mmCIF file of C-alpha atoms in Angstrom:
data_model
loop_
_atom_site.group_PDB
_atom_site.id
_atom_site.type_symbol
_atom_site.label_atom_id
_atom_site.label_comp_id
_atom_site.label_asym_id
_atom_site.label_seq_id
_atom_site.Cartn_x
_atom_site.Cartn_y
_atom_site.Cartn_z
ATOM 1 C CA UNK A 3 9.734 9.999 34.426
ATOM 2 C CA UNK A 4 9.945 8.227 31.165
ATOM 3 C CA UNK A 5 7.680 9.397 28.249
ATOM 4 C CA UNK A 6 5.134 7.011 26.743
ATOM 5 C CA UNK A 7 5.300 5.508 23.135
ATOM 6 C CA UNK A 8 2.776 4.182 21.259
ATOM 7 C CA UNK A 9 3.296 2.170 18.399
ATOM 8 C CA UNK A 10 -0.041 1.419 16.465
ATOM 9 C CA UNK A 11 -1.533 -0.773 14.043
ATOM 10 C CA UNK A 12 0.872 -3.627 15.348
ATOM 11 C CA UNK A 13 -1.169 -6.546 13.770
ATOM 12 C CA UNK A 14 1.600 -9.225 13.285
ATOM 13 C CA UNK A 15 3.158 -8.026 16.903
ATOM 14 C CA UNK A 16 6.886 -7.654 15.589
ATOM 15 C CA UNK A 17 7.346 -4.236 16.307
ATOM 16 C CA UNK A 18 9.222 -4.691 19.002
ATOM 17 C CA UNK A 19 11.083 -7.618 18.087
ATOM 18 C CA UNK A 20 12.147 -7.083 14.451
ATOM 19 C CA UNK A 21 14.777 -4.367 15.680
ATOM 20 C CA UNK A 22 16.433 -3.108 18.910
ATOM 21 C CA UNK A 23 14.607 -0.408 20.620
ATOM 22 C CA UNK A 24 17.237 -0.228 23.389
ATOM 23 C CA UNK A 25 18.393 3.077 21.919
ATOM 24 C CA UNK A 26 15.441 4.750 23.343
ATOM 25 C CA UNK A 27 14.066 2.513 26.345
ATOM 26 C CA UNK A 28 15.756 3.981 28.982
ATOM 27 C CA UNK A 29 13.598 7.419 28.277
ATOM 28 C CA UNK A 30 10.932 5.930 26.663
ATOM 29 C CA UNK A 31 8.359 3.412 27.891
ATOM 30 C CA UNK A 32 6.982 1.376 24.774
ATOM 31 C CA UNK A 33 3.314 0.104 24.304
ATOM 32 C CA UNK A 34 2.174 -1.368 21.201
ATOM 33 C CA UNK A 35 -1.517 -2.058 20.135
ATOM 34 C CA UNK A 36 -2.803 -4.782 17.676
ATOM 35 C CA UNK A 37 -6.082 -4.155 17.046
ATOM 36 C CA UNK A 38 -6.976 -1.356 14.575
ATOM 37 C CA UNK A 39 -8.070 2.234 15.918
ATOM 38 C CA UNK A 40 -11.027 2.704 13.486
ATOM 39 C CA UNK A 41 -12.207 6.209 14.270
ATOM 40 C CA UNK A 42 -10.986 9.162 15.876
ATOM 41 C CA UNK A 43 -12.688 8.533 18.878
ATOM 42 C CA UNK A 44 -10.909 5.043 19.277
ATOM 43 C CA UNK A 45 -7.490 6.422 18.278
ATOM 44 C CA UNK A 46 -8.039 9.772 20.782
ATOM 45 C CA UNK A 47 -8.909 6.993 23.565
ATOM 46 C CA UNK A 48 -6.216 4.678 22.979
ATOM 47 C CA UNK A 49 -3.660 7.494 22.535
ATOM 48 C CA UNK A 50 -4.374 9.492 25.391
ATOM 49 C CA UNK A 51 -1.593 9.676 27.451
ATOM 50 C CA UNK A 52 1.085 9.406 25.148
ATOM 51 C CA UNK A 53 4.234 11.623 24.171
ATOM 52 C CA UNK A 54 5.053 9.605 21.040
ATOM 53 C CA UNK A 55 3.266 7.763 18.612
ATOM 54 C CA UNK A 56 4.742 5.599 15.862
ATOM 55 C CA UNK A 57 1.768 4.924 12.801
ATOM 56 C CA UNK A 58 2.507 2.505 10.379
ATOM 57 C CA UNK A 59 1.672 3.806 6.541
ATOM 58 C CA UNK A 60 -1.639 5.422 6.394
ATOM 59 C CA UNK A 61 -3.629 3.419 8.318
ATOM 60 C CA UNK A 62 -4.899 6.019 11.007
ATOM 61 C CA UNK A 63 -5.761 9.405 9.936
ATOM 62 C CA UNK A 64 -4.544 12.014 11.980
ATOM 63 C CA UNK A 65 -7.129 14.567 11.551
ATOM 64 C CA UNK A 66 -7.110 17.988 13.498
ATOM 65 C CA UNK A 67 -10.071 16.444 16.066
ATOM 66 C CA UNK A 68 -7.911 13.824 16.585
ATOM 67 C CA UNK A 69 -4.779 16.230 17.410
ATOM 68 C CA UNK A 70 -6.199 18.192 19.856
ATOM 69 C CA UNK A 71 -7.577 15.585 21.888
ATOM 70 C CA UNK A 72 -4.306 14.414 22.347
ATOM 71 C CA UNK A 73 -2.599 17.210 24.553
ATOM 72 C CA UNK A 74 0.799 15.423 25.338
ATOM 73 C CA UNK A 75 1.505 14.053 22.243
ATOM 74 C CA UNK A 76 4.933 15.850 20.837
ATOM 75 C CA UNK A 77 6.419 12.800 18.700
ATOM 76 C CA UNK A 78 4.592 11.676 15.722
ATOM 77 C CA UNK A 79 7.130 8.747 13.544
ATOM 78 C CA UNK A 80 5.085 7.872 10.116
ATOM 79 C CA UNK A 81 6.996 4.856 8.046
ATOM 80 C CA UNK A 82 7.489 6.356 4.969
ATOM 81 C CA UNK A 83 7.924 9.647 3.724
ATOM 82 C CA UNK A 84 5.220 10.433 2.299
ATOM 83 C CA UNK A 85 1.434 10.897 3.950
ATOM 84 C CA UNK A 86 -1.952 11.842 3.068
ATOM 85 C CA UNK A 87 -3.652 11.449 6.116
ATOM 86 C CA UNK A 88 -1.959 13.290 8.602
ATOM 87 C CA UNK A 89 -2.531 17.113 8.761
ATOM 88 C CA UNK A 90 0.506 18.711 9.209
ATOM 89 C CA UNK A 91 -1.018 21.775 10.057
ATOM 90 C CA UNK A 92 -2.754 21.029 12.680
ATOM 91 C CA UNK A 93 0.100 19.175 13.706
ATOM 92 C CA UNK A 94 1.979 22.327 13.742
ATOM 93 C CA UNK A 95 -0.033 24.448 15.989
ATOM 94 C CA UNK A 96 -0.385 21.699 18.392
ATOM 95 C CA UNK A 97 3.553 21.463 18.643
ATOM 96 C CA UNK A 98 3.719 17.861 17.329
ATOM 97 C CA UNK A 99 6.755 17.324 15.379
ATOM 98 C CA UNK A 100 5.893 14.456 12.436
ATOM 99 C CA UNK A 101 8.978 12.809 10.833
ATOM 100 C CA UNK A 102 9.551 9.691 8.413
ATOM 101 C CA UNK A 103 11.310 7.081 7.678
ATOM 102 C CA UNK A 104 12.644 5.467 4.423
ATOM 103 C CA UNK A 105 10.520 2.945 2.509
ATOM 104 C CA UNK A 106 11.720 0.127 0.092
ATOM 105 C CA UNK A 107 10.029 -0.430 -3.375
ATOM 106 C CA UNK A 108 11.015 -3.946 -3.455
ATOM 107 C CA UNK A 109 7.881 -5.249 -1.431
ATOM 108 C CA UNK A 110 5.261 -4.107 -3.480
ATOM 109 C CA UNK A 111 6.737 -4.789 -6.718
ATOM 110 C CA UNK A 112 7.594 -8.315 -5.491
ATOM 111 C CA UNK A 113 3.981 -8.590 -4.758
ATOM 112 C CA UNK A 114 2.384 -6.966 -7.964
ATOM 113 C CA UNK A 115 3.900 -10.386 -9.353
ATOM 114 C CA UNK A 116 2.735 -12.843 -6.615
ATOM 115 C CA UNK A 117 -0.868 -11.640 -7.017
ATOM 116 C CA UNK A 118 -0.660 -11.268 -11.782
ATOM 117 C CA UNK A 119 1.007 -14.667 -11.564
ATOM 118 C CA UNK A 120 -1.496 -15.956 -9.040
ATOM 119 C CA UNK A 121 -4.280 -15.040 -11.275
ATOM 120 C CA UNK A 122 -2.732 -16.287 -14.494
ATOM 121 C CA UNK A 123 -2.326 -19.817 -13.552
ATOM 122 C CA UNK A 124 -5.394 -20.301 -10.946
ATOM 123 C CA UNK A 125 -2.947 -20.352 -7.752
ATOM 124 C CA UNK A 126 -5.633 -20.176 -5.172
ATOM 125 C CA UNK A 127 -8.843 -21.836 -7.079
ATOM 126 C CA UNK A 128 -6.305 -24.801 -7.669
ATOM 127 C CA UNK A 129 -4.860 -24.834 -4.004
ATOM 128 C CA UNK A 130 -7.962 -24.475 -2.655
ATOM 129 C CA UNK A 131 -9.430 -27.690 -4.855
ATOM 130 C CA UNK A 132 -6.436 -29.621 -3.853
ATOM 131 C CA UNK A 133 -6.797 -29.434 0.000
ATOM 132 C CA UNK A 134 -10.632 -29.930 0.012
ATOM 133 C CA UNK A 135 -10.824 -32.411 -2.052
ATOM 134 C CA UNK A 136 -12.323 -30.853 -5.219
ATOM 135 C CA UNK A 137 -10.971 -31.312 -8.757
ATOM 136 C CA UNK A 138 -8.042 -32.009 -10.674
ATOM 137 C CA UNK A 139 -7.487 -29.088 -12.604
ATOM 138 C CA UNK A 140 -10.367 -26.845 -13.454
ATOM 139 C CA UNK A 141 -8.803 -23.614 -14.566
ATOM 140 C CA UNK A 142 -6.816 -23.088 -17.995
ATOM 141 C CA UNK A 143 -3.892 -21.055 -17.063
ATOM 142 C CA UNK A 144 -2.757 -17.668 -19.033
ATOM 143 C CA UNK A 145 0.135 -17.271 -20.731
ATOM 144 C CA UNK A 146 3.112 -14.461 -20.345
ATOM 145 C CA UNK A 147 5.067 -15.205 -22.828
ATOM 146 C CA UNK A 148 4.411 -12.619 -25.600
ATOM 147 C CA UNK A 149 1.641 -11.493 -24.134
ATOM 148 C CA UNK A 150 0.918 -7.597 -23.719
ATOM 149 C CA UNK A 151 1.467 -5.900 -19.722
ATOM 150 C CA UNK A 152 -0.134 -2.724 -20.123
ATOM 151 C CA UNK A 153 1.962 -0.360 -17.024
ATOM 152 C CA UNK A 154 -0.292 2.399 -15.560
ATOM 153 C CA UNK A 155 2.423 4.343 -13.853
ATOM 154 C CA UNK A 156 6.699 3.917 -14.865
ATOM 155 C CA UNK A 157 8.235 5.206 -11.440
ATOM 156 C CA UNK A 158 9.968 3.446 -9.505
ATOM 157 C CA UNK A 159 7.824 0.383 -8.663
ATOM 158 C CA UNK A 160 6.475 0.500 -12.400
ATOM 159 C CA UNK A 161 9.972 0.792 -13.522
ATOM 160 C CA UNK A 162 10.941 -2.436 -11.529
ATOM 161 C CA UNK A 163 7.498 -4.549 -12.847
ATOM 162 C CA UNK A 164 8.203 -3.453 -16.458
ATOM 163 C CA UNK A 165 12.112 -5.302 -16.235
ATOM 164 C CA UNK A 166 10.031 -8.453 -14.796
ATOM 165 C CA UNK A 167 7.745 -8.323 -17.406
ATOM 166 C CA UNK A 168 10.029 -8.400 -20.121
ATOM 167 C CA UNK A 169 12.431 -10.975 -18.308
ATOM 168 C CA UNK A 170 9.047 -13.464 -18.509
ATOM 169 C CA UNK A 171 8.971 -11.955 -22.399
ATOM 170 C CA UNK A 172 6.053 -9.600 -22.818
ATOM 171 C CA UNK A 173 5.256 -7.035 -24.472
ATOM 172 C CA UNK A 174 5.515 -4.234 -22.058
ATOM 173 C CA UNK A 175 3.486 -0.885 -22.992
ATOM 174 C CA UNK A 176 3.311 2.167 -20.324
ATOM 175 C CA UNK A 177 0.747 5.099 -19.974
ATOM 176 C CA UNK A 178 0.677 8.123 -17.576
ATOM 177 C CA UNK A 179 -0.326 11.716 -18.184
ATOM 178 C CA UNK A 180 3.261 13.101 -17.836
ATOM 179 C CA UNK A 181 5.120 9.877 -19.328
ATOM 180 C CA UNK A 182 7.494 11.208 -21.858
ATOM 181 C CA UNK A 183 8.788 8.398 -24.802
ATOM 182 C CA UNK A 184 12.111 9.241 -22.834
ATOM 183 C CA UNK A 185 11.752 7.557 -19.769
ATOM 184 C CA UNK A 186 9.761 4.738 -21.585
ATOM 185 C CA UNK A 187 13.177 4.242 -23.993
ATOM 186 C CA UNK A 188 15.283 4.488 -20.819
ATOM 187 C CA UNK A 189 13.412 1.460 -18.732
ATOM 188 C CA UNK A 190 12.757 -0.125 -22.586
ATOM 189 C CA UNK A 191 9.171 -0.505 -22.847
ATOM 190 C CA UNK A 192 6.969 1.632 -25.522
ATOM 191 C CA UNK A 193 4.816 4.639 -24.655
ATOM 192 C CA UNK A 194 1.060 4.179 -24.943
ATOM 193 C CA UNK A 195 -0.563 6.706 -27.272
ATOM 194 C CA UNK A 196 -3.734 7.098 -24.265
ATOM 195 C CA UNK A 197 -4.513 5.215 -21.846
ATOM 196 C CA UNK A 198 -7.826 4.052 -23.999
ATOM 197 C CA UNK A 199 -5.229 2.575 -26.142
ATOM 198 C CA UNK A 200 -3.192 0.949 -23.385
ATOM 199 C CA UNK A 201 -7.150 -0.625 -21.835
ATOM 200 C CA UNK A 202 -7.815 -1.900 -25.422
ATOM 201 C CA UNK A 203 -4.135 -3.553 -26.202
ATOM 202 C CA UNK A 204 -3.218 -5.034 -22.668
ATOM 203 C CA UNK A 205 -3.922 -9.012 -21.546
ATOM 204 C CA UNK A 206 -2.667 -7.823 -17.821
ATOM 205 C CA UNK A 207 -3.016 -3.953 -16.858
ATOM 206 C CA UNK A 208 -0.818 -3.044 -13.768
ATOM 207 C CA UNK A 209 -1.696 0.034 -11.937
ATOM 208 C CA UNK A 210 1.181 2.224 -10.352
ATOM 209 C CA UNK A 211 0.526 5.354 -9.972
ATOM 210 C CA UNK A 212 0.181 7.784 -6.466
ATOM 211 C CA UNK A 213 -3.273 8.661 -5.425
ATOM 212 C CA UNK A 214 -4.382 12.701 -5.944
ATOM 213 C CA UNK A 215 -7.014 14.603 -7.817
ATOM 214 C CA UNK A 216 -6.225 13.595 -11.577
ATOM 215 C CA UNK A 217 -5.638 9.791 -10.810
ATOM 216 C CA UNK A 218 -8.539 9.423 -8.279
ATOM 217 C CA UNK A 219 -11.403 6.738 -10.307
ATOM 218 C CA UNK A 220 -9.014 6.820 -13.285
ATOM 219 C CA UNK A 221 -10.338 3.725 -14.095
ATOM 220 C CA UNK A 222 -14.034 3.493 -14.045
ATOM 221 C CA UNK A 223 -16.822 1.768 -15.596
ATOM 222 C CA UNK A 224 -15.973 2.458 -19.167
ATOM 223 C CA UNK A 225 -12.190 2.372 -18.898
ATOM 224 C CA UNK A 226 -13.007 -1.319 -17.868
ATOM 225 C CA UNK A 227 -15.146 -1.973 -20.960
ATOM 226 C CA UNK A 228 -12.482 -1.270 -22.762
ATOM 227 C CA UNK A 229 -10.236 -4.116 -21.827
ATOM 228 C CA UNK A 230 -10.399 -7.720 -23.255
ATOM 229 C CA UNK A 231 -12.662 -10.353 -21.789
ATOM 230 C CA UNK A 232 -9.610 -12.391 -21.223
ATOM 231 C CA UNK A 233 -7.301 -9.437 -20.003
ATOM 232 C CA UNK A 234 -6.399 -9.429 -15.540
ATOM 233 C CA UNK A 235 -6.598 -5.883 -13.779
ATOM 234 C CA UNK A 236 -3.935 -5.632 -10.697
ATOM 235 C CA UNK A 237 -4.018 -2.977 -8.101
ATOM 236 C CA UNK A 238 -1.399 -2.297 -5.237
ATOM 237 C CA UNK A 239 -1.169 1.417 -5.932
ATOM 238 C CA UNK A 240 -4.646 3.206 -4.388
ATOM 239 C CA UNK A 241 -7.834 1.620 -4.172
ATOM 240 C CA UNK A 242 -9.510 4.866 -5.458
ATOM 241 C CA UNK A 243 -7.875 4.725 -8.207
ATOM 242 C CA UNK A 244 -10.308 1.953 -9.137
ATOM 243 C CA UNK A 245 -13.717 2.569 -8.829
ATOM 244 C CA UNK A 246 -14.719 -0.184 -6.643
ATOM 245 C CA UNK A 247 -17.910 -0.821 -7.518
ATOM 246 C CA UNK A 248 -17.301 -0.362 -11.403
ATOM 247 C CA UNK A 249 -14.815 -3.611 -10.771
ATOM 248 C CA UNK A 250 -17.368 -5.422 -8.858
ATOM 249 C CA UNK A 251 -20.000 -5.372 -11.455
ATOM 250 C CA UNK A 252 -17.135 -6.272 -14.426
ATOM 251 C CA UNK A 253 -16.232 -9.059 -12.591
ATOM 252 C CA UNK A 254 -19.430 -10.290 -11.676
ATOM 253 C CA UNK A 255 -20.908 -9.982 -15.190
ATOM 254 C CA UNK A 256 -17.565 -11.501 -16.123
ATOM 255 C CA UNK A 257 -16.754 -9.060 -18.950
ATOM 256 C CA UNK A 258 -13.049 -9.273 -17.634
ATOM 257 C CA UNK A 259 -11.398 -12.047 -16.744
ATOM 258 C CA UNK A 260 -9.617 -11.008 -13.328
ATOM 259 C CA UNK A 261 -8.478 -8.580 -11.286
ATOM 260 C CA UNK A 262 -6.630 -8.653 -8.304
ATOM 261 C CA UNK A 263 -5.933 -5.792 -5.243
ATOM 262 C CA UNK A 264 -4.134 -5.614 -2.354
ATOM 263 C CA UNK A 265 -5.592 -2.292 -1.552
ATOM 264 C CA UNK A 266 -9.172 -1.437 -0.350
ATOM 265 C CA UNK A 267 -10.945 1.780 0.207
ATOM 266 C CA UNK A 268 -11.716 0.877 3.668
ATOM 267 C CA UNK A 269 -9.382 -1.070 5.623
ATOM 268 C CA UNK A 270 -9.573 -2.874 7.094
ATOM 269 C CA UNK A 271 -11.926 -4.353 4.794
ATOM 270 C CA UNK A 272 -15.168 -4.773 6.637
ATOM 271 C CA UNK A 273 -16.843 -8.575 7.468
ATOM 272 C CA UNK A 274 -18.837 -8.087 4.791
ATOM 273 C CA UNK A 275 -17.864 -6.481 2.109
ATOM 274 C CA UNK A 276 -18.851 -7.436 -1.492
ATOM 275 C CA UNK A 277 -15.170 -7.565 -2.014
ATOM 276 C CA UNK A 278 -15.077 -10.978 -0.115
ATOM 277 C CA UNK A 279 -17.092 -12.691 -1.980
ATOM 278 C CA UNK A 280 -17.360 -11.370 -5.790
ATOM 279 C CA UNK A 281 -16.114 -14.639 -8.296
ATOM 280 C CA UNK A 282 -12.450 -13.669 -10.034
ATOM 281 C CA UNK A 283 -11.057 -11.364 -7.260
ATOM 282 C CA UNK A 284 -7.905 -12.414 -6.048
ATOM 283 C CA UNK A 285 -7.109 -10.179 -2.809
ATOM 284 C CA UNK A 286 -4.601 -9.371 0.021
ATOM 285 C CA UNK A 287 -5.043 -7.636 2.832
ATOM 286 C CA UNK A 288 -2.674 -4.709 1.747
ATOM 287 C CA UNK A 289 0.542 -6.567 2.027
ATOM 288 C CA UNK A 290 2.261 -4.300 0.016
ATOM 289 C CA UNK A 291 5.099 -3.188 1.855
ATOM 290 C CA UNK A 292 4.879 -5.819 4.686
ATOM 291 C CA UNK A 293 8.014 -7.286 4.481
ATOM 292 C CA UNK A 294 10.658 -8.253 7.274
ATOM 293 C CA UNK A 295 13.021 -6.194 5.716
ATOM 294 C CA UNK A 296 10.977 -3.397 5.112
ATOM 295 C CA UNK A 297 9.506 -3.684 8.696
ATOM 296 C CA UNK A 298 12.797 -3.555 9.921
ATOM 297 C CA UNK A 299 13.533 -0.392 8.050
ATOM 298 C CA UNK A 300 10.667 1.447 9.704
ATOM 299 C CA UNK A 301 10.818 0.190 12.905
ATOM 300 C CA UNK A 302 14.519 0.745 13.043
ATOM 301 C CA UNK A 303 14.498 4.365 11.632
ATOM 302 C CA UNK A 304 11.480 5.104 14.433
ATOM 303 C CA UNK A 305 13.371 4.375 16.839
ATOM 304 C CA UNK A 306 16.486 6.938 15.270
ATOM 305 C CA UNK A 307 13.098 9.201 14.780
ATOM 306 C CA UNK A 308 12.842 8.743 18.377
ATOM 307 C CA UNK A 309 16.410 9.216 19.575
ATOM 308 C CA UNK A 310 16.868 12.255 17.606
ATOM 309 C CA UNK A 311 13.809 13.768 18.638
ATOM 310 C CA UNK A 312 14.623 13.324 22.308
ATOM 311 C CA UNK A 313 18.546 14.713 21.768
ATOM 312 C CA UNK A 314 17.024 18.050 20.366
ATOM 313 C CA UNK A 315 18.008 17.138 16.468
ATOM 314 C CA UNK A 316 14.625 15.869 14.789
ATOM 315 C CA UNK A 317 15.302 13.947 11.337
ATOM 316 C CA UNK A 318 13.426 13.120 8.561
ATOM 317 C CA UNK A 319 10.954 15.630 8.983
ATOM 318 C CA UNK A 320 7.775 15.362 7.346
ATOM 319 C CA UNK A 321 5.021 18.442 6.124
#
């Protein structure tokens, strides 16, 4: 009998055509679900049955509840290699093995300038006019040139931003607690005394940093009064990182003059959410790292998850 994958959170339904699964079909029956499993009752319903589940980023929490209602699951695959909402633990002393796959920064960086250019020159507003019939021109567009991109986070993806940013000619200034002046000399972009200082100096501020305890509402209601009424906010790190509602009022009393996410702190984002509908918010519905080719690098290390898993030799192991 052949055991029973599920792969979740299959919105655009590619999972099973953006790579060959034949490596594992003949022991492994694969079912794939579209629609989002919202709570653990939904995902402990949907899942029951199942020997393998494949997750896609951290869409699903897999909570200890959700765990042991799900007797026969052995297999977890997460894309990625990195996850804060599983509980390994738990996972543990139910037997389920949880393993990874490898992730691509190119995606989100990619993005991070689709959504700061998109808000410089009025991309959607000015679309959006176009089709419907509205005006010629209404918005002014901001510059890049010389202007100041104010990095909150130099890893990898903020590493990557920072060499766009200076190939468009800005000023390129960089802020974390642990930055030292010697990784800021080695990408080439200058170390912000504080991050006040960074808020105050930047026309865009870029946030790339990863989500725990000392970067959760790093930017709040007065960390936005500090920035310039002209300067753009971007998010496609963590939406708590950003207080939420802080951003909402800023841009509805218009004391900055953008922002833009791609990441929300529920997702996904709910009919009606304030976030829909508040004037100089550009946003995505966390496209981040949905890319074909990153989408083919999940799917296609699942299914060597998969294989590996069901010859005895688990890779990638996660917790």
């Amino acid at each position: 009998m052949k055991l029973r994958c599920a792969v979740i959170e299959d919105f655009q339904s590619v999972a099973t055509t953006v790579v060959d699964w034949s490596p594992v079909t003949d022991d492994v029956e694969i079912v794939t679900f579209t629609e989002h499993l919202a709570t653990v009752d939904e995902a402990a319903t949907a899942l029951d049955g199942f020997d393998i589940v494949v997750t896609l980023r951290e869409r699903v929490p897999f909570p200890a509840e959700l765990f042991a209602r799900l007797p026969r699951l052995r297999l977890l695959v997460a894309s990625g290699m990195r996850n804060s909402v599983i509980d390994f633990d738990a996972a543990r002393r139910h037997g389920v093995e949880v393993c990874g796959t490898a992730s691509s920064s190119t995606p989100p960086v990619e993005l991070t300038w689709a959504l700061l250019l998109g808000l410089a020159r009025g991309i959607v507003p000015e679309a959006t006019a176009l089709r419907t019939g509205g005006p010629w021109q209404s918005t002014l567009g901001a510059d890049l040139h010389g202007r100041t991109l104010g990095l909150l986070g130099l890893g990898k993806i903020g590493a990557r931003v920072a060499q766009v940013g200076l190939a468009f000619g800005m000023d390129v200034v960089a802020w974390s607690r642990n930055l030292t002046k010697e990784r800021t000399d080695e990408v080439g972009v200058t170390l912000a005394a504080s991050k006040e200082e960074l808020l105050v100096g930047s026309d865009f501020v870029s946030v790339h940093l990863a989500l725990g305890e000392r970067t959760r509402g790093l930017i709040g209601a007065a960390e936005l009064a500090r920035m310039r009424p002209t300067a753009y906010l971007i998010n496609t790190s963590r939406a708590a990182i950003v207080d939420t509602d802080a951003l909402l009022a800023a841009l509805n009393a218009g004391t900055i003059a953008g922002a833009a996410t791609d990441v929300f702190d529920v997702e996904p984002l709910p009919a009606d959410d304030p976030v829909r509908s508040t004037p100089r918010l550009l946003a995505t519905p966390h496209l981040g790292y949905v890319s074909r080719a990153n989408y083919e690098t999940y799917y296609g290390q699942a299914v060597e998850d998969i294989r590996a898993f069901l010859d005895g030799q688990p890779v990638r192991r996660l917790g």
